[in-house]
Amino acid sequence: IKRSIYRFGRGRPESEWWMHWTDPTSVVRSPIASQNNERTYWSGEGGLRVTDATMVASGGGTQYPVVSRPVGVPTPMTPPGATVLGTPAANATVADRYFVYTFVNEWGEEGPPSPPSNVASATSTQQVQLTALDVPSGQWTFSAKRIYMSNGTGATANFYYLTEIPPGQTT
């Protein structure tokens, strides 16, 4: 028995993309700048989920939504390993740095940071190699990982954007 229905597809023919669920479900359309796409969020059957015009009918089928995913971006569970490379320059100042990374989905949404790395005590002339970066998986599609580095010490330390790498890269 269908207990909830929702018409997905702004600007599409009325006969297309009727989403339905067997549990009571709350649904909301999300505003997006692109007129060719929309996101729809719902709660109920399967928890809080989202789909868009690319996913809703992908893979065929007539039971909409065909594809959806949980809302949010997962957290990397493994802290990066930080190894200092090279020899410090004479009389160079050594700074303690920590690193974290995040996952970024195909919509550019960024998730929470990983646990921080071990301390990397390095000078500005040395490189730090990060290893053991998780590869994102599950029901999401990812476009990147973002790497952040600490600046400062103790309670005054902040993390600043350093670079972006492909989602499958582990070092």
Coordinates of C-alpha atoms in Angstrom, one line a residue:
I1 CA 0.0 0.0 0.0
K2 CA 1.3 3.4 -1.0
R3 CA 1.0 5.8 2.0
S4 CA 2.8 8.8 0.5
I5 CA 3.2 10.2 -3.0
Y6 CA 5.2 13.1 -4.4
R7 CA 5.4 14.6 -7.9
F8 CA 9.1 15.0 -8.8
G9 CA 10.3 16.9 -11.8
R10 CA 9.6 20.6 -12.0
G11 CA 8.9 21.4 -15.7
R12 CA 8.4 17.7 -16.6
P13 CA 5.2 16.2 -18.0
E14 CA 2.6 15.5 -15.2
S15 CA 2.7 11.7 -15.9
E16 CA 6.4 11.4 -15.2
W17 CA 8.3 10.7 -11.9
W18 CA 5.7 10.2 -9.3
M19 CA 7.7 9.1 -6.2
H20 CA 5.9 6.9 -3.6
W21 CA 6.6 5.2 -0.3
T22 CA 4.8 2.6 1.8
D23 CA 5.4 4.6 5.0
P24 CA 4.2 8.1 5.9
T25 CA 6.9 10.3 4.4
S26 CA 7.6 14.1 4.6
V27 CA 9.0 15.5 1.3
V28 CA 10.5 18.9 0.4
R29 CA 11.9 20.3 -2.9
S30 CA 15.2 22.1 -2.5
P31 CA 15.9 25.3 -4.4
I32 CA 18.9 25.1 -6.8
A33 CA 20.2 27.8 -9.1
S34 CA 20.1 25.4 -12.1
Q35 CA 16.7 25.3 -13.8
N36 CA 17.6 21.9 -15.3
N37 CA 17.9 20.1 -12.0
E38 CA 16.3 19.9 -8.6
R39 CA 17.0 18.1 -5.3
T40 CA 14.3 16.5 -3.3
Y41 CA 14.7 15.5 0.4
W42 CA 12.5 13.2 2.4
S43 CA 12.3 11.5 5.7
G44 CA 10.4 8.4 6.6
E45 CA 11.2 5.1 4.9
G46 CA 15.0 4.7 4.9
G47 CA 15.8 7.7 7.1
L48 CA 16.7 11.2 5.7
R49 CA 17.4 10.8 2.0
V50 CA 18.0 12.9 -1.1
T51 CA 17.7 12.5 -4.9
D52 CA 18.1 14.7 -7.9
A53 CA 17.0 14.7 -11.6
T54 CA 20.1 12.6 -12.5
M55 CA 19.6 10.0 -9.8
V56 CA 15.8 9.7 -9.6
A57 CA 15.4 7.7 -12.8
S58 CA 18.9 6.4 -13.4
G59 CA 19.3 2.7 -13.9
G60 CA 15.8 2.3 -15.4
G61 CA 12.7 1.1 -13.5
T62 CA 9.4 2.8 -12.9
Q63 CA 9.3 2.8 -9.1
Y64 CA 10.6 6.3 -8.2
P65 CA 13.0 7.2 -6.8
V66 CA 15.2 4.6 -8.5
V67 CA 18.3 6.0 -6.9
S68 CA 18.7 8.0 -3.7
R69 CA 21.3 8.4 -1.0
P70 CA 21.5 9.3 2.7
V71 CA 21.7 13.1 3.3
G72 CA 25.2 14.3 4.3
V73 CA 28.8 13.5 3.5
P74 CA 30.5 10.8 5.6
T75 CA 33.5 11.4 7.9
P76 CA 36.8 9.9 7.1
M77 CA 37.5 7.5 10.0
T78 CA 41.3 7.1 9.7
P79 CA 43.7 9.9 10.7
P80 CA 46.3 10.7 8.1
G81 CA 49.8 9.5 8.9
A82 CA 52.3 12.4 8.6
T83 CA 56.0 11.7 7.8
V84 CA 58.5 14.6 7.5
L85 CA 60.8 14.3 4.4
G86 CA 64.1 15.9 3.7
T87 CA 66.8 17.6 5.8
P88 CA 66.0 20.9 7.5
A89 CA 67.9 24.0 6.5
A90 CA 70.5 25.2 8.9
N91 CA 69.0 27.5 11.6
A92 CA 65.5 27.0 10.1
T93 CA 62.5 27.3 12.5
V94 CA 60.7 24.1 13.2
A95 CA 56.9 24.2 13.5
D96 CA 54.6 21.5 14.7
R97 CA 51.8 20.8 12.3
Y98 CA 48.8 18.6 12.2
F99 CA 46.7 17.5 9.2
V100 CA 43.1 16.5 8.6
Y101 CA 41.2 15.7 5.4
T102 CA 37.5 15.7 4.3
F103 CA 35.4 14.1 1.6
V104 CA 33.7 16.3 -1.0
N105 CA 30.7 15.0 -2.9
E106 CA 29.8 15.7 -6.6
W107 CA 27.6 18.6 -5.5
G108 CA 30.7 20.3 -3.8
E109 CA 29.3 19.6 -0.3
E110 CA 32.1 18.9 2.1
G111 CA 31.8 16.5 5.1
P112 CA 33.4 16.7 8.6
P113 CA 37.1 16.3 9.0
S114 CA 39.0 13.1 9.8
P115 CA 40.8 12.7 13.2
P116 CA 44.0 14.8 13.2
S117 CA 47.3 13.3 12.1
N118 CA 50.3 12.7 14.3
V119 CA 52.4 15.8 14.9
A120 CA 54.8 16.6 12.0
S121 CA 57.7 18.8 13.2
A122 CA 59.1 20.4 10.0
T123 CA 60.7 23.5 8.6
S124 CA 59.4 25.5 5.6
T125 CA 62.1 23.7 3.5
Q126 CA 60.8 20.2 4.3
Q127 CA 57.9 18.3 2.8
V128 CA 55.3 16.3 4.8
Q129 CA 54.0 13.1 3.2
L130 CA 50.4 12.1 4.2
T131 CA 49.5 8.4 4.1
A132 CA 46.6 6.1 5.0
L133 CA 43.9 8.4 3.6
D134 CA 40.6 6.6 3.5
V135 CA 39.0 6.1 0.1
P136 CA 35.3 7.1 0.3
S137 CA 32.7 4.5 -0.4
G138 CA 29.1 3.7 0.0
Q139 CA 26.0 5.3 -1.6
W140 CA 27.7 8.6 -2.4
T141 CA 29.6 9.9 -5.4
F142 CA 32.8 11.9 -4.6
S143 CA 34.7 14.5 -6.5
A144 CA 37.7 15.1 -4.1
K145 CA 39.4 15.0 -0.8
R146 CA 40.5 18.3 0.8
I147 CA 43.6 18.5 2.9
Y148 CA 43.9 21.0 5.8
M149 CA 47.0 21.9 7.9
S150 CA 47.1 23.4 11.4
N151 CA 48.7 26.8 12.0
G152 CA 49.5 27.8 15.6
T153 CA 49.7 25.7 18.7
G154 CA 47.4 24.5 21.4
A155 CA 43.9 26.1 21.8
T156 CA 44.8 28.9 19.3
A157 CA 45.6 26.4 16.4
N158 CA 43.3 26.6 13.4
F159 CA 43.2 24.4 10.3
Y160 CA 43.6 26.0 6.9
Y161 CA 42.9 24.7 3.4
L162 CA 46.1 23.3 1.8
T163 CA 45.1 21.4 -1.3
E164 CA 42.5 19.2 -3.0
I165 CA 43.3 15.7 -4.3
P166 CA 41.3 13.0 -6.2
P167 CA 39.0 10.9 -4.0
G168 CA 40.8 7.6 -4.6
Q169 CA 44.3 8.9 -3.8
T170 CA 45.6 7.5 -0.5
T171 CA 49.0 9.3 -0.2

